[in-house]
Short mmCIF file of C-alpha atoms in Angstrom, two decimals:
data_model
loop_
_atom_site.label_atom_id
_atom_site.label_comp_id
_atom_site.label_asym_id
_atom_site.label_seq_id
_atom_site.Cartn_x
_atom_site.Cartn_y
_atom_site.Cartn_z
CA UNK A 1 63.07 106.23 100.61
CA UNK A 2 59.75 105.15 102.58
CA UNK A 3 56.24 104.52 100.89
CA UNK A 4 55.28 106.56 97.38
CA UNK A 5 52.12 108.12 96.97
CA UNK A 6 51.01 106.82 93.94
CA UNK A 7 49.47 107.51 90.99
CA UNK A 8 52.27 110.50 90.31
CA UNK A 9 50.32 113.98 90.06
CA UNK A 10 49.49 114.83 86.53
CA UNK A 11 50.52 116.37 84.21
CA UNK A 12 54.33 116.49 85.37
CA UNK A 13 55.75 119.73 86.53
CA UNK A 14 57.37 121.63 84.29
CA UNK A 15 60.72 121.21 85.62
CA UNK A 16 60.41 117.03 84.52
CA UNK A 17 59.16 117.74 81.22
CA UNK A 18 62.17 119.87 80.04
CA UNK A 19 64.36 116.88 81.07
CA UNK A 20 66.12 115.75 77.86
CA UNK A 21 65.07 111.63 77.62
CA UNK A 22 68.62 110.25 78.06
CA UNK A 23 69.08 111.44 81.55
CA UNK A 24 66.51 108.70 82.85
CA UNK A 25 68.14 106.65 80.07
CA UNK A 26 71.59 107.35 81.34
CA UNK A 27 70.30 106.64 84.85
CA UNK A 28 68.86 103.01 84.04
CA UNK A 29 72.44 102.36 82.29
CA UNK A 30 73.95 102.79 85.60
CA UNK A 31 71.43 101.22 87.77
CA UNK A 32 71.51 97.73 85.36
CA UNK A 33 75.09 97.81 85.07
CA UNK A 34 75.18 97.96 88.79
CA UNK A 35 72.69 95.03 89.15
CA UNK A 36 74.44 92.58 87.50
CA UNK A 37 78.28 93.88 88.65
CA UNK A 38 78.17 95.46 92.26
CA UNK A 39 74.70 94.97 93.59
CA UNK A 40 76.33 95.01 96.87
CA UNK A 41 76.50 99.05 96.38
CA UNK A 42 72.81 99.38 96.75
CA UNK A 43 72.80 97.75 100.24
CA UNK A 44 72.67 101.12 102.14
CA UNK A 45 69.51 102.11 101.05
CA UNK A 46 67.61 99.27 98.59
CA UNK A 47 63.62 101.32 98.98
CA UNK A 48 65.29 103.97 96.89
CA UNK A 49 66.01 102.02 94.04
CA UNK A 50 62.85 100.14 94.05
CA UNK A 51 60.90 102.95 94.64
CA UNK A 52 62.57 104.86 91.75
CA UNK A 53 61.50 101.68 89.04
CA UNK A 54 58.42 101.48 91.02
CA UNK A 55 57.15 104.70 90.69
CA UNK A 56 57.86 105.23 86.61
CA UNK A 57 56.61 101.84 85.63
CA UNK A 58 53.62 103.18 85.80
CA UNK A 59 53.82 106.36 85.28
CA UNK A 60 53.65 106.46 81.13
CA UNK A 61 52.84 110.59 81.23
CA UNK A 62 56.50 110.86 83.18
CA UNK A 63 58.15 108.91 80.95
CA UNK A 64 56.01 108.35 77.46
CA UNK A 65 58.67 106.10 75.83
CA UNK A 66 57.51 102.59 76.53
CA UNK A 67 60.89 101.21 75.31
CA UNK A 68 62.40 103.29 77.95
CA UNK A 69 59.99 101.90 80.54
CA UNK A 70 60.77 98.54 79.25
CA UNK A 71 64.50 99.02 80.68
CA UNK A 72 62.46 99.07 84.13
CA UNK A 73 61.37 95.84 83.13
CA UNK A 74 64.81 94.44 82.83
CA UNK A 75 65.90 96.01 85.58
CA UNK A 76 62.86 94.26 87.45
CA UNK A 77 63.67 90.92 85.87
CA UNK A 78 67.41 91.01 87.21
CA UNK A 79 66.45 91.50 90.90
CA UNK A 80 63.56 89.13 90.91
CA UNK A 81 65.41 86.19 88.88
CA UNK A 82 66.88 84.10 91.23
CA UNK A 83 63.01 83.97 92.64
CA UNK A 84 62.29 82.24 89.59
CA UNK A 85 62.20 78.97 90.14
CA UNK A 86 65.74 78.03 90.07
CA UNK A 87 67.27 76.44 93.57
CA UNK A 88 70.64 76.74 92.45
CA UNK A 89 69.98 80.88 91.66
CA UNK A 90 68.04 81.41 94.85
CA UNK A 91 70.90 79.60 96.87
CA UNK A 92 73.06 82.68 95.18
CA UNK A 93 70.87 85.25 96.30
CA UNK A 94 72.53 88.18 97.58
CA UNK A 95 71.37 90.38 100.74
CA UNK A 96 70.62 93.31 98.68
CA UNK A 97 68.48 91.27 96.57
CA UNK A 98 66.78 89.75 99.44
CA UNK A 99 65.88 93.72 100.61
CA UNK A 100 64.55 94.27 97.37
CA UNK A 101 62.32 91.51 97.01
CA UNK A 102 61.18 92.09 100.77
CA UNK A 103 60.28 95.30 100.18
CA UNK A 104 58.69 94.64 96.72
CA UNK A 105 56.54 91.70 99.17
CA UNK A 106 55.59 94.02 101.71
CA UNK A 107 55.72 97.76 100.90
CA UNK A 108 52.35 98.86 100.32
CA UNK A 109 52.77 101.81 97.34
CA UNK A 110 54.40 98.24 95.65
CA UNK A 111 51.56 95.86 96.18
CA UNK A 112 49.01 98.37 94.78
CA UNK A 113 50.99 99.88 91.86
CA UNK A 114 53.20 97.25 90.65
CA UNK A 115 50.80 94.92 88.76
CA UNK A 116 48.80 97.83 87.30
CA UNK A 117 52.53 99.19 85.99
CA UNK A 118 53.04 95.59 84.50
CA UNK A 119 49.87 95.65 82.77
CA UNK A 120 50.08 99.13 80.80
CA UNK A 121 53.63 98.47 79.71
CA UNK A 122 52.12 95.25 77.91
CA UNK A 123 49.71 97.73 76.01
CA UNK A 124 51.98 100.31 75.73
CA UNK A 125 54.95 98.26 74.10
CA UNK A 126 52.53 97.42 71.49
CA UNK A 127 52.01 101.20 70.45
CA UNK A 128 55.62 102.27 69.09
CA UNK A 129 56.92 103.48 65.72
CA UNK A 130 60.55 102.18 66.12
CA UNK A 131 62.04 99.90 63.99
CA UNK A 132 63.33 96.88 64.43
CA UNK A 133 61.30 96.13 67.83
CA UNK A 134 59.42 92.58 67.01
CA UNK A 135 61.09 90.42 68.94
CA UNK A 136 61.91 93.23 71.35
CA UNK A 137 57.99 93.55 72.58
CA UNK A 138 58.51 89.97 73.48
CA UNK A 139 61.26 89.86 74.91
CA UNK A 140 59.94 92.85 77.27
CA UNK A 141 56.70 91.08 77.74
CA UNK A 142 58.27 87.38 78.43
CA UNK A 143 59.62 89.20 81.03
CA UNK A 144 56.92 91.28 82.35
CA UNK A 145 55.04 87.53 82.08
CA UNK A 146 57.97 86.26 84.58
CA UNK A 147 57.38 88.91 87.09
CA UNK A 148 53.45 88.53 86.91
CA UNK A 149 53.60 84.58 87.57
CA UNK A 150 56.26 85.75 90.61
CA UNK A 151 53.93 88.14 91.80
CA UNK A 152 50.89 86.03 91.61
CA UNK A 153 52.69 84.20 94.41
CA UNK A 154 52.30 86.51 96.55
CA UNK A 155 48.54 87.55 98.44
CA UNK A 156 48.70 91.01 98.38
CA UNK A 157 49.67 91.06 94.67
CA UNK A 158 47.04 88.62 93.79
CA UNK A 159 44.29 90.39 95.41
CA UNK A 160 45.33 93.60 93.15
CA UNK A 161 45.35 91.49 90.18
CA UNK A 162 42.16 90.27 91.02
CA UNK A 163 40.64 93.39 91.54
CA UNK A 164 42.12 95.21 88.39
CA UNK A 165 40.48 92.57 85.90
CA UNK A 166 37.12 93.22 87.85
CA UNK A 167 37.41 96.88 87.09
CA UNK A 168 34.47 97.65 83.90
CA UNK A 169 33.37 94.47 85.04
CA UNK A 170 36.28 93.15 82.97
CA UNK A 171 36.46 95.75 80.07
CA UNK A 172 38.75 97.58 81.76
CA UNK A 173 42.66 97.45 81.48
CA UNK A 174 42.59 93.34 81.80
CA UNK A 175 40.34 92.98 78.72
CA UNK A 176 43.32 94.75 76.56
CA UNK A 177 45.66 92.97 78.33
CA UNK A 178 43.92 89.33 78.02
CA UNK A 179 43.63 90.62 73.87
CA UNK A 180 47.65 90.82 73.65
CA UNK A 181 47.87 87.60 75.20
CA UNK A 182 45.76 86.19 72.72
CA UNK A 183 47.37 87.16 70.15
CA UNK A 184 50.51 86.65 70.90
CA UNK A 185 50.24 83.25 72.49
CA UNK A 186 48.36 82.06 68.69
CA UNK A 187 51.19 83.57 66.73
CA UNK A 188 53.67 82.42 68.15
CA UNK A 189 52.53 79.05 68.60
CA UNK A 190 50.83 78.81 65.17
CA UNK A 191 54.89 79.88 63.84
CA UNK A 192 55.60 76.82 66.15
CA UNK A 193 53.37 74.27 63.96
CA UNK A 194 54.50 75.55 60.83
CA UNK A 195 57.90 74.68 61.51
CA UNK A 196 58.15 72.12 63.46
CA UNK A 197 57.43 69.74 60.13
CA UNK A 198 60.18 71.43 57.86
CA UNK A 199 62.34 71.07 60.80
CA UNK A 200 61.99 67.30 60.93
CA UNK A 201 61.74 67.05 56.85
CA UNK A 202 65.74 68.53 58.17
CA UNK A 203 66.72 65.98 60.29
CA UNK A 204 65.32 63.12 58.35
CA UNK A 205 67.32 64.51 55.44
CA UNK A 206 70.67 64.59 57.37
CA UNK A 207 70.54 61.06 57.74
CA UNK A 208 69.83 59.54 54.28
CA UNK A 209 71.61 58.64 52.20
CA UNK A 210 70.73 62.15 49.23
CA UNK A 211 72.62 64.07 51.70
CA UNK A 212 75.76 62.36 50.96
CA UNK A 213 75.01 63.48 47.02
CA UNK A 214 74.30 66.78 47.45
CA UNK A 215 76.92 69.37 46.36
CA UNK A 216 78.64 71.41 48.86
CA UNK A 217 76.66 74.57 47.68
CA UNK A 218 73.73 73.14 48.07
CA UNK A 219 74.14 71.53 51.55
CA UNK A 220 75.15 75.04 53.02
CA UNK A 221 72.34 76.69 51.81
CA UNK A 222 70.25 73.97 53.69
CA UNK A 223 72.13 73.98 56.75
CA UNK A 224 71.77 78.18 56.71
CA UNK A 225 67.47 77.21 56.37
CA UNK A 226 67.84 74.62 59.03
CA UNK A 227 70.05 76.87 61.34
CA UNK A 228 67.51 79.91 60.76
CA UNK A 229 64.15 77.56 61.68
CA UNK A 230 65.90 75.66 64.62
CA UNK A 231 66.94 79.31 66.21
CA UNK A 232 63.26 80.61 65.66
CA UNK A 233 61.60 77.59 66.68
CA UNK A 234 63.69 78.04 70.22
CA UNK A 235 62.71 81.36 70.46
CA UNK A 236 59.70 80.88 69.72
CA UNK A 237 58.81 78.67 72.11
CA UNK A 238 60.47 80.54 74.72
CA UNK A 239 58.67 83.41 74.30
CA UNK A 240 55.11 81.42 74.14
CA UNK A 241 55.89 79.55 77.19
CA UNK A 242 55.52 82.87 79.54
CA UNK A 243 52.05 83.73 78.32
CA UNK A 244 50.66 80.16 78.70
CA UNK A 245 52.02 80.12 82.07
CA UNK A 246 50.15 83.23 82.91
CA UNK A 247 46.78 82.18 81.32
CA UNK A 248 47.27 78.81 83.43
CA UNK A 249 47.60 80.06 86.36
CA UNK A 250 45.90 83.70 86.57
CA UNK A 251 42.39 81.47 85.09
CA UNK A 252 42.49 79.23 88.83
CA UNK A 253 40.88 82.45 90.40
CA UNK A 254 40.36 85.13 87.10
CA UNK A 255 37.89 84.10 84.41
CA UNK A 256 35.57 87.10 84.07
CA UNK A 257 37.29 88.82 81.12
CA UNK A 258 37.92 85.48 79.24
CA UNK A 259 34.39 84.96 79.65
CA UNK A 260 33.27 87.90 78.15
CA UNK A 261 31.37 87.44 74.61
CA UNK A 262 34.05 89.50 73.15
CA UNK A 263 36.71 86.96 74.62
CA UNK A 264 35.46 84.03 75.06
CA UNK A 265 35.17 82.94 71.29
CA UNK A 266 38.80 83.87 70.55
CA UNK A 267 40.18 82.23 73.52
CA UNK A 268 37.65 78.94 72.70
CA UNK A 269 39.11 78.99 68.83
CA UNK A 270 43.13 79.83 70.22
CA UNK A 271 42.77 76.59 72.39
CA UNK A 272 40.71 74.40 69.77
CA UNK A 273 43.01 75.06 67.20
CA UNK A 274 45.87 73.92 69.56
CA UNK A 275 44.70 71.27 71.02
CA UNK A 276 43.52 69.55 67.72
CA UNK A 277 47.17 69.89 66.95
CA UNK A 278 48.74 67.88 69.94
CA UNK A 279 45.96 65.47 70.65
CA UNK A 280 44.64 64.74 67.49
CA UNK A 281 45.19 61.39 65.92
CA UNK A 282 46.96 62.75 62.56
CA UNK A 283 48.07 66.08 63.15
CA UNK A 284 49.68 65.21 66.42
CA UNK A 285 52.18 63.08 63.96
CA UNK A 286 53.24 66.20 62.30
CA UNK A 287 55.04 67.65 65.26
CA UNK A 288 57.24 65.28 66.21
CA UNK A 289 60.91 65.94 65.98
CA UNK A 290 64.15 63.45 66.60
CA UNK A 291 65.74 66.03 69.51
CA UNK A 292 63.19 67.77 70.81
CA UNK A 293 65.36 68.51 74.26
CA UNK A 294 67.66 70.64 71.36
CA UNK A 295 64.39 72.97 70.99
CA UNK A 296 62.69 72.88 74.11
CA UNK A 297 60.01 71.54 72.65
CA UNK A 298 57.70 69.81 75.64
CA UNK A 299 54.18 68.89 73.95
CA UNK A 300 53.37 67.38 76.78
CA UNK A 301 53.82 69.82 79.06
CA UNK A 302 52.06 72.38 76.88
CA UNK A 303 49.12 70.03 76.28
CA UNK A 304 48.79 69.46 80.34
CA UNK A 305 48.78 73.83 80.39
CA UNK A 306 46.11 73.89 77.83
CA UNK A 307 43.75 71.41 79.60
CA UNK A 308 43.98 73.10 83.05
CA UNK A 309 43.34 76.76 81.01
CA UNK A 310 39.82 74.59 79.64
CA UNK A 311 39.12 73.52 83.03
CA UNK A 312 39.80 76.82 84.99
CA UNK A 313 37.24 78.15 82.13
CA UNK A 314 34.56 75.85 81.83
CA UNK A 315 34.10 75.35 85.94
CA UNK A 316 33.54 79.27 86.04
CA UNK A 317 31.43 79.21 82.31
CA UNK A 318 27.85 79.21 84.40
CA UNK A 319 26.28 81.42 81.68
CA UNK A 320 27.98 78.35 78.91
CA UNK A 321 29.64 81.16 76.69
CA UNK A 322 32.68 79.56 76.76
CA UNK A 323 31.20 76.19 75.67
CA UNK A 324 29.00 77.36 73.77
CA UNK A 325 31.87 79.23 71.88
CA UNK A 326 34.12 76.08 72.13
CA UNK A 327 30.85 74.70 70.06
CA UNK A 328 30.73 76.95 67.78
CA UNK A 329 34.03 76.89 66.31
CA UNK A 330 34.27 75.35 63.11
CA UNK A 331 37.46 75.14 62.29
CA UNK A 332 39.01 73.19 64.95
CA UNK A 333 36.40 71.90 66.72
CA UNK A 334 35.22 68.16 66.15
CA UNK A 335 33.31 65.42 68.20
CA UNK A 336 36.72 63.60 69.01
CA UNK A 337 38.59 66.29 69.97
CA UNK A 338 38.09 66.27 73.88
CA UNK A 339 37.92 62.20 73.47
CA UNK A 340 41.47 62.20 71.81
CA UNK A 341 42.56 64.89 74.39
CA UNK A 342 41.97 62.72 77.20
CA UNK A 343 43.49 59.62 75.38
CA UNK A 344 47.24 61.30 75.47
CA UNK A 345 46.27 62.79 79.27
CA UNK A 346 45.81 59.07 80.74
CA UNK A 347 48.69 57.79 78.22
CA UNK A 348 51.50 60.04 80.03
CA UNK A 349 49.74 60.50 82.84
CA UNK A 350 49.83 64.31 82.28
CA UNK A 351 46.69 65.17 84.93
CA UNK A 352 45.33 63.40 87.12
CA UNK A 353 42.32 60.69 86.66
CA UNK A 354 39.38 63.69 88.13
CA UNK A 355 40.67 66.42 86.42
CA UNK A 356 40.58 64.00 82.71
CA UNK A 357 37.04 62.81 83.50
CA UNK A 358 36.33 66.69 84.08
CA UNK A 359 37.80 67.39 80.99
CA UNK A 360 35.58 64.48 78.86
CA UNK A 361 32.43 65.98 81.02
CA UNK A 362 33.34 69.39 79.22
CA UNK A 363 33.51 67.56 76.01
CA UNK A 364 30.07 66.41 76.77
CA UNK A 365 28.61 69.87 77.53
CA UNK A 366 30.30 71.29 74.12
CA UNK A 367 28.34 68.47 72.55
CA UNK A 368 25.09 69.05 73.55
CA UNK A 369 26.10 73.01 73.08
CA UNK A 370 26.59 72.08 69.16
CA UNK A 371 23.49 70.53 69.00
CA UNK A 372 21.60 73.34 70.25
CA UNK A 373 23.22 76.05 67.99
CA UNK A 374 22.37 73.50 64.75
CA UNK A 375 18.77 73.73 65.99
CA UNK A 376 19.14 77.13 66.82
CA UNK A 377 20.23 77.74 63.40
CA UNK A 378 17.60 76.07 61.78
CA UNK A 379 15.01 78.28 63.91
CA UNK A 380 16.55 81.58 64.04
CA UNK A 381 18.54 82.08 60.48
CA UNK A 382 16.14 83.89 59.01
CA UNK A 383 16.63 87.06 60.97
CA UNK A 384 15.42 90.37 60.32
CA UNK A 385 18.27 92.53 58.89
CA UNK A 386 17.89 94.93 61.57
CA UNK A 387 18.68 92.34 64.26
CA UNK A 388 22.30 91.34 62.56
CA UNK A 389 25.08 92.86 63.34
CA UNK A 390 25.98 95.25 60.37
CA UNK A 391 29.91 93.94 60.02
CA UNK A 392 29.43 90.65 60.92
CA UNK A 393 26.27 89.92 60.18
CA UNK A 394 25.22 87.67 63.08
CA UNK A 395 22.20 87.70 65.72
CA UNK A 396 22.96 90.13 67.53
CA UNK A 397 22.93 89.20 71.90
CA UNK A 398 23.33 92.09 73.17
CA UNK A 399 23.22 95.39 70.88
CA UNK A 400 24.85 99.19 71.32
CA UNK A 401 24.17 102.41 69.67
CA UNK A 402 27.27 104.16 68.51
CA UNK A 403 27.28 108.15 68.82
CA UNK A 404 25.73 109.94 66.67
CA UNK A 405 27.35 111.35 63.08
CA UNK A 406 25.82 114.26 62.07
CA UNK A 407 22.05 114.23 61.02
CA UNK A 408 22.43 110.18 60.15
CA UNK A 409 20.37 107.55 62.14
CA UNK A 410 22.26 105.68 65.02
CA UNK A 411 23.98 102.33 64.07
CA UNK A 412 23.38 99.69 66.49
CA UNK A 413 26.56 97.07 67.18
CA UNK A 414 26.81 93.98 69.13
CA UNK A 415 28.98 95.18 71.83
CA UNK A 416 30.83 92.07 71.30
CA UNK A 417 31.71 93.16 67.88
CA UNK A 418 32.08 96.95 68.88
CA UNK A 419 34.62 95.86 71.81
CA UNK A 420 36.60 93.39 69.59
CA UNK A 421 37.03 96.45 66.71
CA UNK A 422 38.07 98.70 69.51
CA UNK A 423 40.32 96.41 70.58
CA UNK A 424 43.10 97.33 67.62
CA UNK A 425 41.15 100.42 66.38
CA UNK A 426 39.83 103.10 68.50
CA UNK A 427 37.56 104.78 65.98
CA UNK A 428 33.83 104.30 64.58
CA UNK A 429 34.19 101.55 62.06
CA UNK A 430 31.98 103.62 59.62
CA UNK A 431 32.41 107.38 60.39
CA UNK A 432 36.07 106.88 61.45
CA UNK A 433 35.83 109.48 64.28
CA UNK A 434 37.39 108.49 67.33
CA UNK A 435 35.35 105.81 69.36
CA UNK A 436 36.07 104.66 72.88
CA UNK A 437 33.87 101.89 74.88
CA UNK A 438 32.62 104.19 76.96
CA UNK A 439 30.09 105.89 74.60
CA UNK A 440 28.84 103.44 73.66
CA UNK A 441 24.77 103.11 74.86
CA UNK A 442 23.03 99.55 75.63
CA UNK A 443 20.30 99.88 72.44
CA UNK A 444 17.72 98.06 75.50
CA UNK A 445 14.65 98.92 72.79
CA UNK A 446 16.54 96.44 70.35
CA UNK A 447 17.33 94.14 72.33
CA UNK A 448 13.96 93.28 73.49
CA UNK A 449 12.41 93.06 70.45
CA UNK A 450 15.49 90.63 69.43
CA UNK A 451 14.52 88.27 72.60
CA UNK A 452 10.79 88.78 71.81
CA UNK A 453 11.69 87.56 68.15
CA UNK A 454 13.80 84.65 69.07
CA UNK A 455 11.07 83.63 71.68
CA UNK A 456 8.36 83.60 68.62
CA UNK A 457 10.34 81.63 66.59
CA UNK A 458 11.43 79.02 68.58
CA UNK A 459 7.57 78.70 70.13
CA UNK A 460 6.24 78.42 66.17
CA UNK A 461 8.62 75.90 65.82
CA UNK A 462 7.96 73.45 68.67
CA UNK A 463 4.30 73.94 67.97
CA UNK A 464 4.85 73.17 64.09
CA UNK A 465 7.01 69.84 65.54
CA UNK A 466 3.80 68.85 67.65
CA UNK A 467 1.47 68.87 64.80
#
């Protein structure tokens, strides 16, 4: 019942491994049931059961099913809830609950090992073969998102946090982690925008008068469509709010791995594309619904989230990766877009006056960042084929050598590239043997030459501009 030692000694005796998988199963059964029915039972000793989810969280060679771990997760959830935000649940909070959330403040093997725990299941949720399990990952990981923004709240937890997306100087765990919230946050979001317009084209057609003259077939197989979209929209959104929340406010005080060359042009191109949507002059139009309350659909508030996530960014973006990727994006990104941005800010008075300005200012730098990469282009497109990366075939900043196959020559990367691949595919993109970040070797030979060609080109060309 008093403080874990923690990370569990592996691998797991013997004894453990020979335990068939429903007897933890069996055990979380009973321990959820008796959350939400007689919590009052676990008043004579709380640390135990804390300890006990505490402990296998994070311990994925104890327990290897991370749908099993995910009933942690909900366990988790239940005792934290009514620290959610909600007056009238934290008003109902129970003694035992109190103990639990005391101990999960204060106990030390908890403030060191409960984040971490957090963060693997997020990966490890990803990495099943059972069916049926889409929506379950996000369900699992809205949740695991709930207890990370409770968490943050608290110092000790923070600093942890903090220190676990230093680790690899942000290539570590975080850099996986900030990857799933990427991707997750732009499909579900993206789902969002696609229909929130048929969803409208619904409710416009309820009220005219070719409603009235459709035949009853007809109108039921509508209704069904509408039914189906309005239920996914909801969910949707539901699930999407969570990792917003914990981009907005883990980015105040963690930017590093967002930063990262790898990151930062995903993250840049995830916000663009968003952003054009609510703010800009036309497309903004297209998501507007009659009863947006009945979908829990807040623009607004989701357009104030995305403009504190560019701030956070851009104040720690010293280096200007993350402007220079906002720049860069062609897709989304246009003159107007910070301009129109800051016009629906100020209209609803969304942020306040300084942090707008801030905003514009940022708008400013991606400007002149634009600029730079059009002259840039002009100077530098000619590259040597050696210098490109070989799979996507641009400049490389910063090039790796992968291991060796064989008798064959090295391939260099840019370890942007290399760590994006690895990302979803831990294996050599051309030999197919298995690849991890850690072989990979800084190709410094390469690299200089790259700079020394880059400094040559851009000298001929001011001279040739003088002349």
């Amino acid at each position: 019942s008093g403080d874990v030692a923690l990370p569990l000694p592996t691998p797991p005796p013997m004894t453990f491994r020979t335990l068939p998988e429903y007897f933890v199963e069996d055990m979380l059964e009973v321990l959820e049931w008796v959350a939400h029915v007689l919590p009052s039972s676990m008043e004579a000793n709380p640390a135990e059961f804390i300890n006990f989810v505490i402990v296998f969280l994070g311990s994925a060679d104890y327990i290897r099913n991370a749908h099993l771990r995910a009933k942690l997760v909900d366990l988790l959830h239940t005792w934290i809830q009514p620290q959610l935000g909600d007056e009238t649940l934290q008003s109902r909070r129970s003694p035992v609950i109190s103990s639990l959330l005391n101990l999960i403040e204060w106990q030390p093997s908890i403030q060191q090992n409960m984040v971490r725990g957090l963060l693997q299941l997020f990966l490890d949720i990803e990495r099943t073969d059972r069916s049926n399990t889409f929506y379950e990952k996000f369900t699992t990981r809205y949740k695991a998102g709930e207890i990370l923004c409770y968490l943050w709240t608290i110092p000790q937890h923070r600093e942890v946090w903090k220190r676990l997306a230093a680790e690899k100087g942000g290539r570590g765990l975080y850099l996986s982690f900030c990857d799933i919230i990427c991707n997750d946050s732009q499909y579900l979001l993206d789902d969002v925008i696609k229909m929130l317009p048929e969803v409208r084209a619904m409710e416009d057609l309820l009220l005219g008068q070719e409603w009235q003259q459709m035949d009853m077939r007809e109108r039921q197989e509508r209704e069904s469509t509408y039914r189906h979209n309005a239920h996914n929209l909801q969910t949707d959104l539901y699930l999407a709010s969570v990792y917003i929340r914990v981009m907005r406010i883990s980015t105040a005080e963690v930017t590093t791995t967002w930063l990262l060359p790898e990151m930062a042009t995903r993250v840049a191109a995830m916000l663009n594309y968003f952003l054009d949507h609510l703010a800009g002059r036309e497309k903004r139009k297209n998501l507007r619904v009659r009863q947006p309350e009945k979908y829990k659909w807040k623009p607004q508030e989701l357009l104030a989230q995305l403009a504190h996530i560019y701030l956070h960014l851009a104040r720690a973006d010293s280096a200007g990766l993350f402007v220079g990727a906002i720049a860069a994006d062609e897709r989304s990104y246009h003159e107007g877009l910070f301009s129109d941005a800051a016009d629906v800010l100020r209209k609803f008075g969304l942020l306040d006056e300084g942090d707008v300005d801030e905003l514009e200012a940022v708008g400013e730098r991606v400007q002149v960042a634009r600029l730079t990469q059009a002259a840039d282009d002009d100077v530098l497109g000619d590259a040597p084929d050696e210098f490109l990366d070989p799979v996507t075939f641009d400049l490389m900043t910063d090039p790796v050598l992968l291991p060796r196959q064989g008798g064959g020559q090295q391939i260099s990367m840019d370890r942007a590239s290399i760590t994006r691949h690895l990302l979803s595919n831990n294996t050599d993109p051309f030999s197919k043997q298995p690849l991890s970040a850690d072989q990979l070797v800084p190709n410094t030979e390469l690299k200089q030459r790259i700079e020394a060609w880059k400094q040559a080109q851009r000298a001929g060309s001011a001279q040739a501009m003088q002349q």
